[in-house]
Amino acid sequence: MTHGIVPKLPGSKEVMASTIAQASRRWRVFSAILVVCVASATAVWVFSPVRRQAAATPAPALGVELSNEIQRGAYVARAADCAPCHTAPDGKPFSGGRILKTDFGDMASPNITPDTETGIGGWTRNEFATAVREGVAPHLGFLYPTMSYTSYSKMSDSDIDALYAYIMSQPPVRAPRTEMSLSFPFNLRMLLAGWRKLYFDNSEFKADPAVSDVVNRGAYLVQGAAHCAECHTPRDALGGFDRSRPLAGATIDGFWAPNLTTDPKTGLGGWSEDDIYAYLSGKDTPHGGPFGPMHEVVAESTSHLTEGDNRAIAAYLHQLKPIESVSTGVLDRSLAQASVTRGYAAYKANCAACHRMGGDGVPGLAPPLAGHHALSASSQNVIMPVIAGLSGQTGRLSMPAFELDDQTVADIANYVRSAMGGVTDATATADQVASARAKLH
């Protein structure tokens, strides 16, 4: 079976795509280890060859063949979710400039239109493939892992060919690169050589002969272009994947990206394959719909995939071994009960008008909270909408940010998760809210 992204009948004409995979943790630990690796990293920077050089590709054919390749590339770009990351608010598609906030500083996505001066118009197909799959770009060297090459390394040659044809068919936009504001030593790009030696697995995708073609197709998508691990796999202090806990849930942009394994308590153990398919397709599910960063993924990427591809992803996720998410700790029982009691009053005063006291929501206005999968996953998924608000999502009105003190927000989170999410242990604290609030600025 061929595991290229594009099915025989592509399901999309154009692209808007890329969720941001952020690698962030404590900088002192990172710098200490990297300083030890400086000498070897420098040698690797200069002498280490890239794993694979794609076979020389002839110039694309003209006419119908090229048109089909571009259409296929549009589908690949949807699956890889490229445009959102590479498009600033109100910017032109793929012209870059979106700010990516990390604990190491702010980074801006580059212009990937075919402009020859400020974009990638001068790149060959092989240079493009090396940047996407190997994280090594012309004139820059190693790319920071906010670019999801740690997953895109699994993409096939045929998908890279199609993506290159599509990107090079876009209108060139002159948009000079926005400078990064990374703190020392993270602004030393050559030190990425040490990080790559520790964390970058650039092995190609290998189909599993023990499972069906459908499951293998889903594995190819999840592990490669869809880059699910970038948000849903926990990371260690250096921002590398914890490979002992794949897809077991992680924090992204202040939200908790839920556990995608079949764990019955913290994962998708209670979801059917049809439920997962419906969620990815932007349809209603018994477990609630996407919001926060995942709303953009569904709206701009997965809802544009073919039914076959979304069902393949569902089949793959549905057969993963269960891994329980790591608990963040719970409050003392008496403190928890007091918090839930205060949270009831705060919810009634601030939330019930839209979401109703029973959490049923109002169609077209506010989503139901009762039974929503995000509530059981983490208190972060209640805290963030309250302190940051949510833009209008899935046809509903925007939710404003509330000017409530940290303890009140924590109390609301504990009440909502207890009363509507089936969670018996209260975990939200004022300190947790304060930490989340600090990262918004």
Short mmCIF file of C-alpha atoms in Angstrom, two decimals:
data_model
loop_
_atom_site.label_atom_id
_atom_site.label_comp_id
_atom_site.label_asym_id
_atom_site.label_seq_id
_atom_site.Cartn_x
_atom_site.Cartn_y
_atom_site.Cartn_z
CA MET A 1 0.00 0.00 0.00
CA THR A 2 1.14 3.53 -0.73
CA HIS A 3 0.98 5.88 2.24
CA GLY A 4 1.15 9.24 0.49
CA ILE A 5 -1.19 11.82 1.97
CA VAL A 6 -3.28 12.38 -1.11
CA PRO A 7 -6.13 9.96 -1.88
CA LYS A 8 -7.07 9.28 -5.47
CA LEU A 9 -9.82 11.87 -5.28
CA PRO A 10 -8.46 14.85 -3.31
CA GLY A 11 -10.92 16.58 -1.03
CA SER A 12 -9.71 20.17 -1.03
CA LYS A 13 -8.75 22.94 -3.42
CA GLU A 14 -6.83 25.25 -1.22
CA VAL A 15 -4.96 25.36 2.04
CA MET A 16 -5.06 26.90 5.43
CA ALA A 17 -2.89 25.08 7.83
CA SER A 18 -0.40 24.65 10.69
CA THR A 19 -0.87 24.35 14.29
CA ILE A 20 1.95 25.32 16.27
CA ALA A 21 4.01 22.70 17.93
CA GLN A 22 5.79 24.45 20.79
CA ALA A 23 8.82 23.05 22.61
CA SER A 24 9.18 24.84 25.93
CA ARG A 25 10.37 24.19 29.46
CA ARG A 26 12.90 25.36 32.01
CA TRP A 27 15.72 27.27 30.31
CA ARG A 28 18.36 26.76 32.97
CA VAL A 29 18.27 22.98 32.57
CA PHE A 30 18.32 23.34 28.80
CA SER A 31 21.28 25.70 28.76
CA ALA A 32 23.28 23.60 31.20
CA ILE A 33 23.03 20.51 29.05
CA LEU A 34 23.56 22.38 25.80
CA VAL A 35 26.71 24.07 27.06
CA VAL A 36 28.18 20.61 27.65
CA CYS A 37 27.31 19.73 24.05
CA VAL A 38 28.69 22.88 22.40
CA ALA A 39 31.90 21.37 21.06
CA SER A 40 30.29 18.26 19.59
CA ALA A 41 27.32 20.28 18.39
CA THR A 42 29.59 22.59 16.44
CA ALA A 43 31.25 19.61 14.80
CA VAL A 44 27.88 18.14 13.92
CA TRP A 45 26.78 21.52 12.51
CA VAL A 46 29.69 21.53 10.11
CA PHE A 47 30.18 17.87 9.21
CA SER A 48 26.98 15.88 9.81
CA PRO A 49 25.19 14.91 6.59
CA VAL A 50 21.44 15.01 6.24
CA ARG A 51 19.85 11.55 6.49
CA ARG A 52 18.35 11.34 3.05
CA GLN A 53 18.68 13.31 -0.09
CA ALA A 54 15.56 12.99 -2.18
CA ALA A 55 16.19 11.65 -5.64
CA ALA A 56 16.64 14.35 -8.22
CA THR A 57 13.21 15.27 -9.50
CA PRO A 58 12.71 16.45 -13.08
CA ALA A 59 10.87 19.68 -13.75
CA PRO A 60 7.10 19.23 -13.29
CA ALA A 61 5.13 18.34 -16.37
CA LEU A 62 3.03 21.04 -17.96
CA GLY A 63 -0.73 21.20 -18.43
CA VAL A 64 -3.09 18.68 -16.85
CA GLU A 65 -0.38 16.73 -15.03
CA LEU A 66 0.95 19.81 -13.26
CA SER A 67 -2.59 20.95 -12.45
CA ASN A 68 -3.32 17.59 -10.81
CA GLU A 69 -0.07 17.75 -8.84
CA ILE A 70 -0.99 21.21 -7.52
CA GLN A 71 -4.45 20.01 -6.54
CA ARG A 72 -2.89 17.06 -4.73
CA GLY A 73 -0.51 19.46 -3.01
CA ALA A 74 -3.42 21.57 -1.81
CA TYR A 75 -4.78 18.49 -0.06
CA VAL A 76 -1.40 17.72 1.49
CA ALA A 77 -1.17 21.28 2.77
CA ARG A 78 -4.61 20.94 4.36
CA ALA A 79 -3.55 17.73 6.06
CA ALA A 80 -0.27 19.29 7.22
CA ASP A 81 -2.10 22.41 8.47
CA CYS A 82 0.48 24.80 6.99
CA ALA A 83 -1.30 28.11 6.42
CA PRO A 84 -2.43 29.15 9.93
CA CYS A 85 1.14 29.01 11.23
CA HIS A 86 2.56 30.77 8.19
CA THR A 87 -0.11 33.48 7.98
CA ALA A 88 -0.22 36.47 10.33
CA PRO A 89 -3.60 37.84 11.44
CA ASP A 90 -5.00 39.75 8.45
CA GLY A 91 -1.90 38.72 6.47
CA LYS A 92 -1.72 37.16 3.04
CA PRO A 93 -1.67 33.35 2.94
CA PHE A 94 1.72 31.77 3.60
CA SER A 95 3.49 35.15 3.91
CA GLY A 96 4.57 34.44 7.50
CA GLY A 97 4.71 36.81 10.43
CA ARG A 98 2.58 34.91 12.93
CA ILE A 99 4.18 35.21 16.36
CA LEU A 100 4.82 31.95 18.14
CA LYS A 101 5.25 32.42 21.88
CA THR A 102 7.48 30.00 23.75
CA ASP A 103 9.11 29.98 27.17
CA PHE A 104 12.39 30.70 25.37
CA GLY A 105 11.13 33.84 23.65
CA ASP A 106 9.02 34.87 20.69
CA MET A 107 9.49 33.45 17.21
CA ALA A 108 7.86 34.51 13.95
CA SER A 109 6.88 32.12 11.20
CA PRO A 110 8.68 32.73 7.88
CA ASN A 111 7.31 33.67 4.49
CA ILE A 112 6.93 30.48 2.43
CA THR A 113 5.46 32.03 -0.71
CA PRO A 114 7.58 31.73 -3.88
CA ASP A 115 8.91 35.29 -3.56
CA THR A 116 12.59 35.01 -4.51
CA GLU A 117 13.85 37.70 -2.11
CA THR A 118 11.85 37.21 1.09
CA GLY A 119 10.25 33.81 0.56
CA ILE A 120 11.36 30.43 -0.77
CA GLY A 121 11.09 31.12 -4.49
CA GLY A 122 14.74 30.27 -4.98
CA TRP A 123 14.52 26.86 -3.32
CA THR A 124 14.82 23.69 -5.35
CA ARG A 125 12.56 20.75 -4.70
CA ASN A 126 15.35 18.96 -2.82
CA GLU A 127 16.04 22.00 -0.64
CA PHE A 128 12.33 22.21 0.14
CA ALA A 129 12.22 18.51 1.05
CA THR A 130 15.25 18.86 3.30
CA ALA A 131 13.71 21.82 5.14
CA VAL A 132 10.34 20.13 5.64
CA ARG A 133 11.56 16.65 6.58
CA GLU A 134 15.01 17.32 8.00
CA GLY A 135 14.67 20.79 9.50
CA VAL A 136 17.64 22.18 7.56
CA ALA A 137 17.01 25.23 5.37
CA PRO A 138 19.17 27.03 2.78
CA HIS A 139 21.15 29.97 4.23
CA LEU A 140 19.79 29.27 7.74
CA GLY A 141 20.95 25.82 8.72
CA PHE A 142 19.03 24.05 11.46
CA LEU A 143 15.41 25.11 11.97
CA TYR A 144 13.90 25.47 15.42
CA PRO A 145 11.48 22.64 16.29
CA THR A 146 8.53 25.02 16.33
CA MET A 147 8.60 23.85 12.70
CA SER A 148 7.08 20.36 12.86
CA TYR A 149 9.85 18.58 10.95
CA THR A 150 10.00 16.18 13.89
CA SER A 151 6.76 14.74 12.46
CA TYR A 152 7.00 15.76 8.80
CA SER A 153 10.06 13.50 8.52
CA LYS A 154 7.55 10.68 8.01
CA MET A 155 6.07 12.25 4.85
CA SER A 156 6.57 10.40 1.57
CA ASP A 157 8.43 11.68 -1.48
CA SER A 158 5.19 11.87 -3.46
CA ASP A 159 3.55 14.06 -0.83
CA ILE A 160 6.58 16.34 -0.68
CA ASP A 161 6.53 16.63 -4.48
CA ALA A 162 2.85 17.60 -4.46
CA LEU A 163 3.29 20.07 -1.59
CA TYR A 164 6.22 21.73 -3.33
CA ALA A 165 4.22 22.10 -6.55
CA TYR A 166 1.33 23.66 -4.65
CA ILE A 167 3.42 26.11 -2.61
CA MET A 168 5.32 27.23 -5.70
CA SER A 169 2.01 27.87 -7.48
CA GLN A 170 0.93 30.46 -4.89
CA PRO A 171 1.21 34.21 -5.52
CA PRO A 172 4.61 35.50 -4.36
CA VAL A 173 4.37 37.97 -1.48
CA ARG A 174 7.18 40.31 -0.49
CA ALA A 175 7.26 40.02 3.30
CA PRO A 176 10.65 40.38 5.03
CA ARG A 177 11.33 38.03 7.92
CA THR A 178 10.36 39.23 11.39
CA GLU A 179 13.34 38.94 13.72
CA MET A 180 13.19 36.48 16.60
CA SER A 181 13.53 37.58 20.21
CA LEU A 182 14.97 34.47 21.80
CA SER A 183 16.92 34.65 25.03
CA PHE A 184 20.50 33.38 25.35
CA PRO A 185 21.56 30.64 24.66
CA PHE A 186 18.52 29.73 22.55
CA ASN A 187 19.39 32.40 20.00
CA LEU A 188 22.48 30.36 19.06
CA ARG A 189 21.07 28.30 16.22
CA MET A 190 24.05 25.96 15.97
CA LEU A 191 23.26 24.55 19.42
CA LEU A 192 20.26 22.88 17.83
CA ALA A 193 22.70 20.25 16.60
CA GLY A 194 22.96 18.95 20.15
CA TRP A 195 19.17 18.99 20.60
CA ARG A 196 18.73 17.08 17.35
CA LYS A 197 21.19 14.40 18.41
CA LEU A 198 19.14 13.89 21.56
CA TYR A 199 15.62 14.07 20.16
CA PHE A 200 15.27 14.11 16.39
CA ASP A 201 14.13 10.73 15.05
CA ASN A 202 14.29 11.12 11.28
CA SER A 203 13.36 7.56 10.41
CA GLU A 204 10.89 7.08 7.59
CA PHE A 205 7.36 5.80 8.10
CA LYS A 206 7.13 2.02 8.16
CA ALA A 207 3.78 0.29 7.72
CA ASP A 208 2.91 -2.33 10.33
CA PRO A 209 2.15 -5.66 8.61
CA ALA A 210 0.17 -6.80 11.66
CA VAL A 211 -2.61 -4.23 11.15
CA SER A 212 -4.97 -3.33 8.32
CA ASP A 213 -4.26 -0.95 5.47
CA VAL A 214 -6.81 1.44 6.97
CA VAL A 215 -5.00 1.53 10.33
CA ASN A 216 -1.66 1.99 8.57
CA ARG A 217 -3.11 4.89 6.60
CA GLY A 218 -4.24 6.47 9.86
CA ALA A 219 -0.82 5.87 11.41
CA TYR A 220 0.86 7.59 8.46
CA LEU A 221 -1.36 10.63 8.82
CA VAL A 222 -1.17 10.88 12.63
CA GLN A 223 2.59 10.37 12.80
CA GLY A 224 3.39 12.46 9.73
CA ALA A 225 1.59 15.35 8.10
CA ALA A 226 -1.16 15.71 10.72
CA HIS A 227 1.66 15.94 13.31
CA CYS A 228 -0.61 15.06 16.25
CA ALA A 229 2.33 14.36 18.56
CA GLU A 230 3.48 17.97 18.40
CA CYS A 231 0.61 19.00 20.66
CA HIS A 232 -0.63 15.76 22.25
CA THR A 233 2.66 14.13 23.35
CA PRO A 234 4.21 15.41 26.60
CA ARG A 235 7.70 16.91 26.49
CA ASP A 236 10.59 16.90 28.88
CA ALA A 237 12.60 19.81 30.29
CA LEU A 238 14.45 20.31 27.00
CA GLY A 239 11.31 20.36 24.89
CA GLY A 240 11.85 16.89 23.43
CA PHE A 241 9.09 14.28 23.16
CA ASP A 242 8.61 11.92 26.08
CA ARG A 243 8.58 8.87 23.83
CA SER A 244 7.43 6.62 26.66
CA ARG A 245 4.07 8.45 26.65
CA PRO A 246 3.08 9.03 23.00
CA LEU A 247 -0.14 11.01 22.55
CA ALA A 248 -0.86 10.89 26.30
CA GLY A 249 -1.80 14.59 26.48
CA ALA A 250 0.18 17.80 26.95
CA THR A 251 -0.15 21.55 27.44
CA ILE A 252 -0.29 23.77 24.34
CA ASP A 253 -1.00 27.51 24.34
CA GLY A 254 -2.25 27.23 27.92
CA PHE A 255 -4.84 24.57 27.04
CA TRP A 256 -4.61 20.87 27.71
CA ALA A 257 -4.34 18.90 24.47
CA PRO A 258 -6.21 15.76 25.54
CA ASN A 259 -4.92 12.23 25.78
CA LEU A 260 -5.56 10.48 22.44
CA THR A 261 -4.90 6.94 23.65
CA THR A 262 -7.68 4.56 24.64
CA ASP A 263 -7.28 5.16 28.37
CA PRO A 264 -10.83 5.00 29.76
CA LYS A 265 -10.31 7.66 32.43
CA THR A 266 -8.17 10.34 30.77
CA GLY A 267 -8.21 9.39 27.08
CA LEU A 268 -10.57 8.30 24.30
CA GLY A 269 -11.53 4.99 25.89
CA GLY A 270 -15.19 6.02 25.94
CA TRP A 271 -15.20 7.14 22.29
CA SER A 272 -16.25 4.96 19.36
CA GLU A 273 -14.52 5.17 15.99
CA ASP A 274 -17.62 6.98 14.70
CA ASP A 275 -17.29 9.54 17.52
CA ILE A 276 -13.67 10.28 16.59
CA TYR A 277 -14.55 10.50 12.90
CA ALA A 278 -17.40 12.92 13.63
CA TYR A 279 -15.17 15.11 15.81
CA LEU A 280 -12.46 15.36 13.14
CA SER A 281 -15.08 16.10 10.49
CA GLY A 282 -16.56 19.00 12.46
CA LYS A 283 -19.78 17.15 13.28
CA ASP A 284 -21.62 16.82 16.59
CA THR A 285 -20.46 14.18 19.05
CA PRO A 286 -21.77 12.99 22.44
CA HIS A 287 -18.51 14.27 23.94
CA GLY A 288 -18.68 17.89 22.79
CA GLY A 289 -16.81 19.65 20.01
CA PRO A 290 -13.39 21.26 19.54
CA PHE A 291 -12.44 24.61 21.02
CA GLY A 292 -9.30 26.60 21.67
CA PRO A 293 -6.32 25.60 19.48
CA MET A 294 -8.07 22.41 18.34
CA HIS A 295 -10.92 24.39 16.83
CA GLU A 296 -8.50 25.85 14.29
CA VAL A 297 -7.15 22.39 13.48
CA VAL A 298 -10.62 21.01 12.78
CA ALA A 299 -11.84 24.11 10.93
CA GLU A 300 -8.78 24.53 8.71
CA SER A 301 -7.48 20.98 8.37
CA THR A 302 -9.27 17.80 9.40
CA SER A 303 -12.77 18.88 8.35
CA HIS A 304 -11.38 19.20 4.80
CA LEU A 305 -9.98 15.67 4.66
CA THR A 306 -11.82 12.87 2.91
CA GLU A 307 -14.12 10.61 4.87
CA GLY A 308 -11.71 7.76 4.24
CA ASP A 309 -8.77 9.62 5.77
CA ASN A 310 -10.67 10.77 8.85
CA ARG A 311 -11.98 7.24 9.38
CA ALA A 312 -8.43 5.93 9.00
CA ILE A 313 -7.22 8.33 11.71
CA ALA A 314 -10.11 7.20 13.93
CA ALA A 315 -9.26 3.54 13.35
CA TYR A 316 -5.62 4.11 14.24
CA LEU A 317 -6.36 6.06 17.42
CA HIS A 318 -8.99 3.52 18.47
CA GLN A 319 -6.42 0.70 18.59
CA LEU A 320 -3.70 2.53 20.55
CA LYS A 321 -2.68 1.09 23.90
CA PRO A 322 -4.09 3.05 26.87
CA ILE A 323 -1.75 5.42 28.70
CA GLU A 324 -3.14 7.36 31.65
CA SER A 325 -2.41 11.09 31.75
CA VAL A 326 -0.21 12.24 34.62
CA SER A 327 -2.21 13.77 37.46
CA THR A 328 -1.45 17.37 38.42
CA GLY A 329 -2.27 16.73 42.08
CA VAL A 330 -5.48 17.29 44.02
CA LEU A 331 -6.62 19.61 46.78
CA ASP A 332 -7.25 18.56 50.35
CA ARG A 333 -10.87 17.33 50.61
CA SER A 334 -12.04 20.19 52.84
CA LEU A 335 -10.36 22.81 50.63
CA ALA A 336 -11.80 21.17 47.54
CA GLN A 337 -15.35 21.21 48.91
CA ALA A 338 -15.04 24.87 49.88
CA SER A 339 -13.75 25.71 46.41
CA VAL A 340 -16.60 23.85 44.69
CA THR A 341 -19.16 25.60 46.92
CA ARG A 342 -17.74 29.03 46.06
CA GLY A 343 -17.54 27.96 42.43
CA TYR A 344 -21.26 27.22 42.33
CA ALA A 345 -22.07 30.80 43.33
CA ALA A 346 -19.50 32.26 40.92
CA TYR A 347 -20.75 30.09 38.05
CA LYS A 348 -24.35 31.13 38.73
CA ALA A 349 -23.39 34.81 38.68
CA ASN A 350 -21.08 34.76 35.65
CA CYS A 351 -21.72 31.71 33.47
CA ALA A 352 -25.25 30.37 33.85
CA ALA A 353 -26.92 33.01 31.68
CA CYS A 354 -25.32 31.45 28.59
CA HIS A 355 -24.38 27.93 29.62
CA ARG A 356 -27.40 27.36 31.94
CA MET A 357 -27.16 26.03 35.47
CA GLY A 358 -27.24 22.45 34.28
CA GLY A 359 -24.58 23.10 31.66
CA ASP A 360 -26.95 22.44 28.74
CA GLY A 361 -25.90 25.56 26.83
CA VAL A 362 -27.99 27.47 24.28
CA PRO A 363 -28.00 26.34 20.63
CA GLY A 364 -26.23 28.89 18.44
CA LEU A 365 -25.08 30.88 21.47
CA ALA A 366 -23.12 28.80 23.97
CA PRO A 367 -22.02 25.16 23.79
CA PRO A 368 -23.14 22.62 26.38
CA LEU A 369 -20.66 21.96 29.15
CA ALA A 370 -22.29 18.88 30.64
CA GLY A 371 -20.39 15.80 29.54
CA HIS A 372 -17.85 17.75 27.46
CA HIS A 373 -14.67 15.70 27.04
CA ALA A 374 -12.42 18.69 27.72
CA LEU A 375 -13.75 19.11 31.26
CA SER A 376 -12.56 15.74 32.46
CA ALA A 377 -9.17 16.18 30.80
CA SER A 378 -7.82 19.15 32.77
CA SER A 379 -8.85 22.25 34.70
CA GLN A 380 -6.72 24.21 32.20
CA ASN A 381 -9.51 23.82 29.65
CA VAL A 382 -11.90 25.70 31.92
CA ILE A 383 -9.39 28.27 33.15
CA MET A 384 -8.19 29.43 29.72
CA PRO A 385 -11.60 30.32 28.22
CA VAL A 386 -12.51 32.24 31.38
CA ILE A 387 -9.34 34.37 31.54
CA ALA A 388 -8.62 34.66 27.79
CA GLY A 389 -12.02 34.28 26.15
CA LEU A 390 -12.73 32.43 22.92
CA SER A 391 -13.33 33.77 19.45
CA GLY A 392 -16.58 32.76 17.77
CA GLN A 393 -16.23 29.04 17.12
CA THR A 394 -18.40 26.45 15.39
CA GLY A 395 -21.05 29.02 14.54
CA ARG A 396 -21.43 30.40 18.06
CA LEU A 397 -20.87 33.85 19.48
CA SER A 398 -17.52 34.83 20.95
CA MET A 399 -16.94 34.31 24.64
CA PRO A 400 -15.41 37.33 26.37
CA ALA A 401 -12.61 37.13 28.91
CA PHE A 402 -13.85 37.64 32.47
CA GLU A 403 -12.16 40.01 34.91
CA LEU A 404 -12.29 37.71 37.90
CA ASP A 405 -9.61 37.16 40.53
CA ASP A 406 -7.47 34.04 40.37
CA GLN A 407 -9.20 32.20 43.22
CA THR A 408 -12.66 32.78 41.74
CA VAL A 409 -11.54 31.40 38.38
CA ALA A 410 -10.09 28.33 40.12
CA ASP A 411 -13.35 27.87 42.04
CA ILE A 412 -15.40 28.01 38.82
CA ALA A 413 -13.10 25.43 37.22
CA ASN A 414 -13.45 23.08 40.18
CA TYR A 415 -17.24 23.47 40.27
CA VAL A 416 -17.74 22.97 36.52
CA ARG A 417 -15.53 19.88 36.39
CA SER A 418 -17.18 18.41 39.49
CA ALA A 419 -20.80 19.13 38.56
CA MET A 420 -20.63 18.65 34.79
CA GLY A 421 -17.46 16.76 33.98
CA GLY A 422 -17.75 13.82 36.34
CA VAL A 423 -14.46 14.68 38.05
CA THR A 424 -14.29 13.75 41.72
CA ASP A 425 -11.00 15.47 42.59
CA ALA A 426 -10.62 19.26 42.51
CA THR A 427 -7.27 20.32 41.06
CA ALA A 428 -7.47 24.02 40.12
CA THR A 429 -5.68 26.53 42.34
CA ALA A 430 -5.23 30.29 42.34
CA ASP A 431 -1.52 29.78 41.63
CA GLN A 432 -2.36 27.74 38.53
CA VAL A 433 -4.63 30.52 37.27
CA ALA A 434 -1.97 33.16 37.96
CA SER A 435 0.60 31.13 36.02
CA ALA A 436 -1.75 30.74 33.05
CA ARG A 437 -2.58 34.44 33.13
CA ALA A 438 1.11 35.43 33.15
CA LYS A 439 1.74 33.46 29.95
CA LEU A 440 -0.95 35.40 28.10
CA HIS A 441 1.22 38.53 28.02
#
